[in-house]
mmCIF file of C-alpha atoms in Angstrom:
data_model
loop_
_atom_site.group_PDB
_atom_site.id
_atom_site.type_symbol
_atom_site.label_atom_id
_atom_site.label_comp_id
_atom_site.label_asym_id
_atom_site.label_seq_id
_atom_site.Cartn_x
_atom_site.Cartn_y
_atom_site.Cartn_z
ATOM 1 C CA UNK N 1 4.685 0.361 11.288
ATOM 2 C CA UNK N 2 8.156 1.101 12.555
ATOM 3 C CA UNK N 3 11.444 -0.541 12.155
ATOM 4 C CA UNK N 4 12.751 -1.354 15.580
ATOM 5 C CA UNK N 5 9.354 -1.781 17.113
ATOM 6 C CA UNK N 6 6.313 -4.307 17.120
ATOM 7 C CA UNK N 7 3.274 -3.838 18.679
ATOM 8 C CA UNK N 8 2.224 -6.563 20.705
ATOM 9 C CA UNK N 9 -1.226 -8.826 20.227
ATOM 10 C CA UNK N 10 -2.267 -11.321 23.249
ATOM 11 C CA UNK N 11 -2.734 -14.366 21.898
ATOM 12 C CA UNK N 12 -3.414 -18.210 23.934
ATOM 13 C CA UNK N 13 -0.993 -20.828 22.792
ATOM 14 C CA UNK N 14 -4.114 -23.449 23.130
ATOM 15 C CA UNK N 15 -5.332 -21.515 20.036
ATOM 16 C CA UNK N 16 -2.728 -21.482 18.402
ATOM 17 C CA UNK N 17 -3.808 -24.100 15.078
ATOM 18 C CA UNK N 18 -0.723 -26.920 14.176
ATOM 19 C CA UNK N 19 0.646 -24.887 11.083
ATOM 20 C CA UNK N 20 0.689 -20.845 12.886
ATOM 21 C CA UNK N 21 2.309 -22.922 15.556
ATOM 22 C CA UNK N 22 4.617 -24.798 13.302
ATOM 23 C CA UNK N 23 5.673 -21.013 11.530
ATOM 24 C CA UNK N 24 6.274 -19.372 14.247
ATOM 25 C CA UNK N 25 9.159 -22.413 15.410
ATOM 26 C CA UNK N 26 10.903 -21.762 12.418
ATOM 27 C CA UNK N 27 11.136 -18.543 13.163
ATOM 28 C CA UNK N 28 11.733 -18.249 16.102
ATOM 29 C CA UNK N 29 8.534 -16.817 17.976
ATOM 30 C CA UNK N 30 7.359 -18.440 19.887
ATOM 31 C CA UNK N 31 8.005 -17.511 23.361
ATOM 32 C CA UNK N 32 9.757 -19.011 26.034
ATOM 33 C CA UNK N 33 9.694 -20.157 28.205
ATOM 34 C CA UNK N 34 6.875 -22.286 28.559
ATOM 35 C CA UNK N 35 3.945 -20.068 29.284
ATOM 36 C CA UNK N 36 1.362 -21.484 32.251
ATOM 37 C CA UNK N 37 -1.957 -22.430 31.649
ATOM 38 C CA UNK N 38 -4.403 -20.130 31.917
ATOM 39 C CA UNK N 39 -1.813 -16.631 31.132
ATOM 40 C CA UNK N 40 -1.610 -15.083 27.778
ATOM 41 C CA UNK N 41 0.838 -15.092 25.383
ATOM 42 C CA UNK N 42 2.622 -12.230 23.588
ATOM 43 C CA UNK N 43 3.811 -11.946 19.720
ATOM 44 C CA UNK N 44 2.852 -10.448 17.016
ATOM 45 C CA UNK N 45 3.242 -11.869 13.084
ATOM 46 C CA UNK N 46 6.249 -10.726 11.255
ATOM 47 C CA UNK N 47 5.084 -11.180 7.736
ATOM 48 C CA UNK N 48 8.390 -9.541 5.993
ATOM 49 C CA UNK N 49 11.948 -6.584 6.103
ATOM 50 C CA UNK N 50 12.012 -4.034 4.062
ATOM 51 C CA UNK N 51 15.934 -2.879 4.120
ATOM 52 C CA UNK N 52 14.883 -3.971 8.729
ATOM 53 C CA UNK N 53 11.911 -1.610 8.443
ATOM 54 C CA UNK N 54 9.554 -5.026 9.701
ATOM 55 C CA UNK N 55 5.922 -5.956 8.549
ATOM 56 C CA UNK N 56 3.654 -7.826 10.317
ATOM 57 C CA UNK N 57 0.164 -8.527 10.565
ATOM 58 C CA UNK N 58 -1.397 -6.077 11.745
ATOM 59 C CA UNK N 59 0.319 -3.402 9.650
ATOM 60 C CA UNK N 60 -0.617 -5.440 7.429
ATOM 61 C CA UNK N 61 -4.504 -5.222 8.060
ATOM 62 C CA UNK N 62 -4.296 -1.975 8.578
ATOM 63 C CA UNK N 63 -3.357 -1.486 5.134
ATOM 64 C CA UNK N 64 -6.233 -3.153 3.770
ATOM 65 C CA UNK N 65 -8.316 -1.868 6.161
ATOM 66 C CA UNK N 66 -7.590 1.910 4.775
ATOM 67 C CA UNK N 67 -5.663 1.695 0.992
ATOM 68 C CA UNK N 68 -6.868 -1.753 -0.239
ATOM 69 C CA UNK N 69 -10.098 -3.665 1.348
ATOM 70 C CA UNK N 70 -10.605 -5.586 -1.721
ATOM 71 C CA UNK N 71 -6.942 -6.142 -2.705
ATOM 72 C CA UNK N 72 -6.017 -9.919 -1.786
ATOM 73 C CA UNK N 73 -3.868 -10.237 1.485
ATOM 74 C CA UNK N 74 -0.771 -11.393 -0.989
ATOM 75 C CA UNK N 75 -0.644 -8.774 -3.184
ATOM 76 C CA UNK N 76 -1.490 -5.743 -0.875
ATOM 77 C CA UNK N 77 2.144 -7.037 1.219
ATOM 78 C CA UNK N 78 3.599 -6.061 -1.660
ATOM 79 C CA UNK N 79 2.292 -3.285 -2.313
ATOM 80 C CA UNK N 80 3.187 -2.379 2.020
ATOM 81 C CA UNK N 81 6.787 -3.630 0.614
ATOM 82 C CA UNK N 82 5.787 -0.789 -2.221
ATOM 83 C CA UNK N 83 5.412 1.733 0.159
ATOM 84 C CA UNK N 84 7.802 1.046 2.435
ATOM 85 C CA UNK N 85 10.362 1.829 -0.419
ATOM 86 C CA UNK N 86 8.569 5.178 -1.866
ATOM 87 C CA UNK N 87 8.310 7.069 1.766
ATOM 88 C CA UNK N 88 12.152 6.572 2.550
ATOM 89 C CA UNK N 89 12.317 8.218 -1.270
ATOM 90 C CA UNK N 90 10.377 10.599 -0.271
ATOM 91 C CA UNK N 91 12.213 12.005 2.670
ATOM 92 C CA UNK N 92 15.555 11.054 0.716
ATOM 93 C CA UNK N 93 13.601 13.695 -1.432
ATOM 94 C CA UNK N 94 12.034 16.179 1.266
ATOM 95 C CA UNK N 95 8.799 15.785 -0.180
ATOM 96 C CA UNK N 96 6.569 18.015 1.188
ATOM 97 C CA UNK N 97 3.826 16.109 3.451
ATOM 98 C CA UNK N 98 0.444 16.744 1.443
ATOM 99 C CA UNK N 99 -1.717 19.817 3.031
ATOM 100 C CA UNK N 100 -4.329 19.029 5.607
ATOM 101 C CA UNK N 101 -7.244 18.750 3.800
ATOM 102 C CA UNK N 102 -5.659 16.039 1.207
ATOM 103 C CA UNK N 103 -6.062 14.096 4.065
ATOM 104 C CA UNK N 104 -9.559 14.394 6.059
ATOM 105 C CA UNK N 105 -10.696 14.160 2.050
ATOM 106 C CA UNK N 106 -9.640 10.607 2.531
ATOM 107 C CA UNK N 107 -10.401 10.007 5.794
ATOM 108 C CA UNK N 108 -14.278 11.618 4.479
ATOM 109 C CA UNK N 109 -14.097 8.765 1.695
ATOM 110 C CA UNK N 110 -13.276 6.410 4.392
ATOM 111 C CA UNK N 111 -15.806 7.291 6.297
ATOM 112 C CA UNK N 112 -19.228 7.144 3.547
ATOM 113 C CA UNK N 113 -17.900 3.458 2.337
ATOM 114 C CA UNK N 114 -18.064 2.503 5.960
ATOM 115 C CA UNK N 115 -21.494 4.222 5.940
ATOM 116 C CA UNK N 116 -21.223 5.628 9.277
ATOM 117 C CA UNK N 117 -19.429 7.131 11.912
ATOM 118 C CA UNK N 118 -19.797 4.827 13.989
ATOM 119 C CA UNK N 119 -19.101 1.724 11.280
ATOM 120 C CA UNK N 120 -15.818 3.307 10.780
ATOM 121 C CA UNK N 121 -14.397 4.273 13.944
ATOM 122 C CA UNK N 122 -15.321 0.820 14.637
ATOM 123 C CA UNK N 123 -13.281 -0.814 12.197
ATOM 124 C CA UNK N 124 -10.531 1.090 13.608
ATOM 125 C CA UNK N 125 -10.854 -0.260 16.887
ATOM 126 C CA UNK N 126 -11.097 -3.863 14.897
ATOM 127 C CA UNK N 127 -7.116 -3.076 14.190
ATOM 128 C CA UNK N 128 -6.245 -1.063 17.392
ATOM 129 C CA UNK N 129 -5.972 2.004 14.961
ATOM 130 C CA UNK N 130 -6.431 5.722 16.743
ATOM 131 C CA UNK N 131 -8.151 7.973 14.410
ATOM 132 C CA UNK N 132 -4.587 10.471 14.454
ATOM 133 C CA UNK N 133 -3.109 6.870 14.004
ATOM 134 C CA UNK N 134 -4.935 6.909 11.060
ATOM 135 C CA UNK N 135 -3.745 10.013 10.005
ATOM 136 C CA UNK N 136 -0.564 9.637 10.499
ATOM 137 C CA UNK N 137 -0.408 6.122 7.842
ATOM 138 C CA UNK N 138 -3.272 7.944 4.560
ATOM 139 C CA UNK N 139 -0.544 11.624 5.430
ATOM 140 C CA UNK N 140 2.305 8.726 5.047
ATOM 141 C CA UNK N 141 1.040 7.429 1.429
ATOM 142 C CA UNK N 142 -0.286 10.218 -0.181
ATOM 143 C CA UNK N 143 2.790 11.935 0.811
ATOM 144 C CA UNK N 144 5.209 8.531 -1.227
ATOM 145 C CA UNK N 145 1.724 10.096 -4.397
ATOM 146 C CA UNK N 146 3.737 13.534 -4.078
ATOM 147 C CA UNK N 147 7.031 11.997 -5.024
ATOM 148 C CA UNK N 148 5.323 9.593 -7.552
ATOM 149 C CA UNK N 149 3.844 12.950 -9.215
ATOM 150 C CA UNK N 150 7.319 14.742 -8.579
ATOM 151 C CA UNK N 151 10.044 11.754 -9.759
ATOM 152 C CA UNK N 152 8.082 10.227 -12.086
ATOM 153 C CA UNK N 153 5.111 11.376 -13.352
ATOM 154 C CA UNK N 154 5.890 14.858 -14.418
ATOM 155 C CA UNK N 155 8.446 13.433 -16.752
ATOM 156 C CA UNK N 156 6.068 11.506 -18.781
ATOM 157 C CA UNK N 157 5.595 13.137 -22.305
ATOM 158 C CA UNK N 158 3.094 11.903 -25.066
ATOM 159 C CA UNK N 159 4.313 13.168 -28.277
ATOM 160 C CA UNK N 160 1.808 14.346 -31.215
ATOM 161 C CA UNK N 161 3.103 11.699 -33.515
ATOM 162 C CA UNK N 162 2.116 9.170 -31.584
ATOM 163 C CA UNK N 163 -1.144 10.519 -31.282
ATOM 164 C CA UNK N 164 -1.319 9.925 -34.653
ATOM 165 C CA UNK N 165 0.189 6.419 -34.493
ATOM 166 C CA UNK N 166 -1.995 4.899 -31.891
ATOM 167 C CA UNK N 167 -5.007 6.227 -34.004
ATOM 168 C CA UNK N 168 -3.957 5.170 -37.077
ATOM 169 C CA UNK N 169 -3.723 1.468 -35.644
ATOM 170 C CA UNK N 170 -7.359 2.080 -33.968
ATOM 171 C CA UNK N 171 -9.194 3.283 -36.693
ATOM 172 C CA UNK N 172 -12.352 1.126 -36.441
ATOM 173 C CA UNK N 173 -12.199 1.825 -32.786
ATOM 174 C CA UNK N 174 -13.145 5.726 -33.322
ATOM 175 C CA UNK N 175 -16.534 4.992 -35.688
ATOM 176 C CA UNK N 176 -14.875 7.668 -38.343
ATOM 177 C CA UNK N 177 -14.325 10.097 -36.006
ATOM 178 C CA UNK N 178 -11.679 12.848 -36.678
ATOM 179 C CA UNK N 179 -8.456 13.190 -34.644
ATOM 180 C CA UNK N 180 -9.236 16.066 -33.725
ATOM 181 C CA UNK N 181 -11.801 15.232 -31.765
ATOM 182 C CA UNK N 182 -10.139 11.914 -29.707
ATOM 183 C CA UNK N 183 -6.771 13.119 -29.322
ATOM 184 C CA UNK N 184 -7.772 14.688 -26.592
ATOM 185 C CA UNK N 185 -8.130 10.895 -25.309
ATOM 186 C CA UNK N 186 -5.907 8.997 -27.320
ATOM 187 C CA UNK N 187 -3.355 11.138 -25.386
ATOM 188 C CA UNK N 188 -4.607 10.708 -21.725
ATOM 189 C CA UNK N 189 -4.631 7.113 -22.643
ATOM 190 C CA UNK N 190 -0.492 6.942 -23.979
ATOM 191 C CA UNK N 191 0.003 9.112 -20.950
ATOM 192 C CA UNK N 192 -1.303 6.670 -18.285
ATOM 193 C CA UNK N 193 0.300 3.796 -19.657
ATOM 194 C CA UNK N 194 3.336 5.278 -20.288
ATOM 195 C CA UNK N 195 2.739 6.586 -16.780
ATOM 196 C CA UNK N 196 1.729 3.212 -15.414
ATOM 197 C CA UNK N 197 5.455 1.432 -16.949
ATOM 198 C CA UNK N 198 7.494 4.542 -15.534
ATOM 199 C CA UNK N 199 7.041 3.551 -11.915
ATOM 200 C CA UNK N 200 6.951 -0.500 -12.182
ATOM 201 C CA UNK N 201 10.314 0.893 -13.616
ATOM 202 C CA UNK N 202 10.810 3.040 -10.623
ATOM 203 C CA UNK N 203 9.672 0.691 -8.438
ATOM 204 C CA UNK N 204 12.312 -1.539 -9.543
ATOM 205 C CA UNK N 205 15.013 -0.159 -9.173
ATOM 206 C CA UNK N 206 14.123 0.128 -5.669
ATOM 207 C CA UNK N 207 13.524 -3.310 -5.151
ATOM 208 C CA UNK N 208 16.691 -3.890 -6.909
ATOM 209 C CA UNK N 209 18.424 -1.796 -4.406
ATOM 210 C CA UNK N 210 16.461 -2.766 -1.174
ATOM 211 C CA UNK N 211 17.197 -5.380 1.226
ATOM 212 C CA UNK N 212 13.604 -6.910 0.867
ATOM 213 C CA UNK N 213 13.000 -10.666 3.326
ATOM 214 C CA UNK N 214 9.462 -12.563 2.665
ATOM 215 C CA UNK N 215 8.507 -14.766 5.483
ATOM 216 C CA UNK N 216 5.141 -15.582 4.447
ATOM 217 C CA UNK N 217 3.839 -15.675 0.467
ATOM 218 C CA UNK N 218 0.421 -16.700 1.869
ATOM 219 C CA UNK N 219 -0.169 -13.789 4.601
ATOM 220 C CA UNK N 220 -4.053 -14.844 3.218
ATOM 221 C CA UNK N 221 -4.424 -17.267 5.249
ATOM 222 C CA UNK N 222 -3.218 -16.263 9.048
ATOM 223 C CA UNK N 223 -5.682 -16.080 11.335
ATOM 224 C CA UNK N 224 -8.270 -13.819 12.000
ATOM 225 C CA UNK N 225 -8.012 -10.717 14.928
ATOM 226 C CA UNK N 226 -9.670 -12.868 17.868
#
């Protein structure tokens, strides 16, 4: 995903369904002049623009492959928008890239999830994604995680009073165990809740300052790669 250039895809106009042709016409993306029969047209489906940075269908497919395989396309697109906003912040605050070992670990987990190296390489090939490109995307993703950790998570504090109050509210849940046995568990839960809330607030502020143009709310209905 780059702010000024989108990858091309070869799609023959005769294969476009009616709904897609209408969508492309509305977006001004149908190639002109008309392509003669027997020739290919180069197009890319644009899904959103975030502060001038384009998010295309190919970007969404790659994002889901690497980071959100079980996430519905609509939700994954919103995550991509957040990711782009966070990446800009990571650059602004000069957040260092993750250690290479962390990137390798992430790649290894993806390969294991695919079942084998051959299956993983085939998945990359389907999305026209090279291993170095996948590594770069993972590096960017981990860099935004570091941003959140440094700009949000480390400022989350849970007091002893909050732990005690949570214990009193859920005494039955702990089946008579004394506070000293469960205070660590309670504290971790409260920290996670606060982190989730503060991250959402942080993203909300970023979105409020951003210019986001959503060109489709249902990327899941788009055709699969031929």
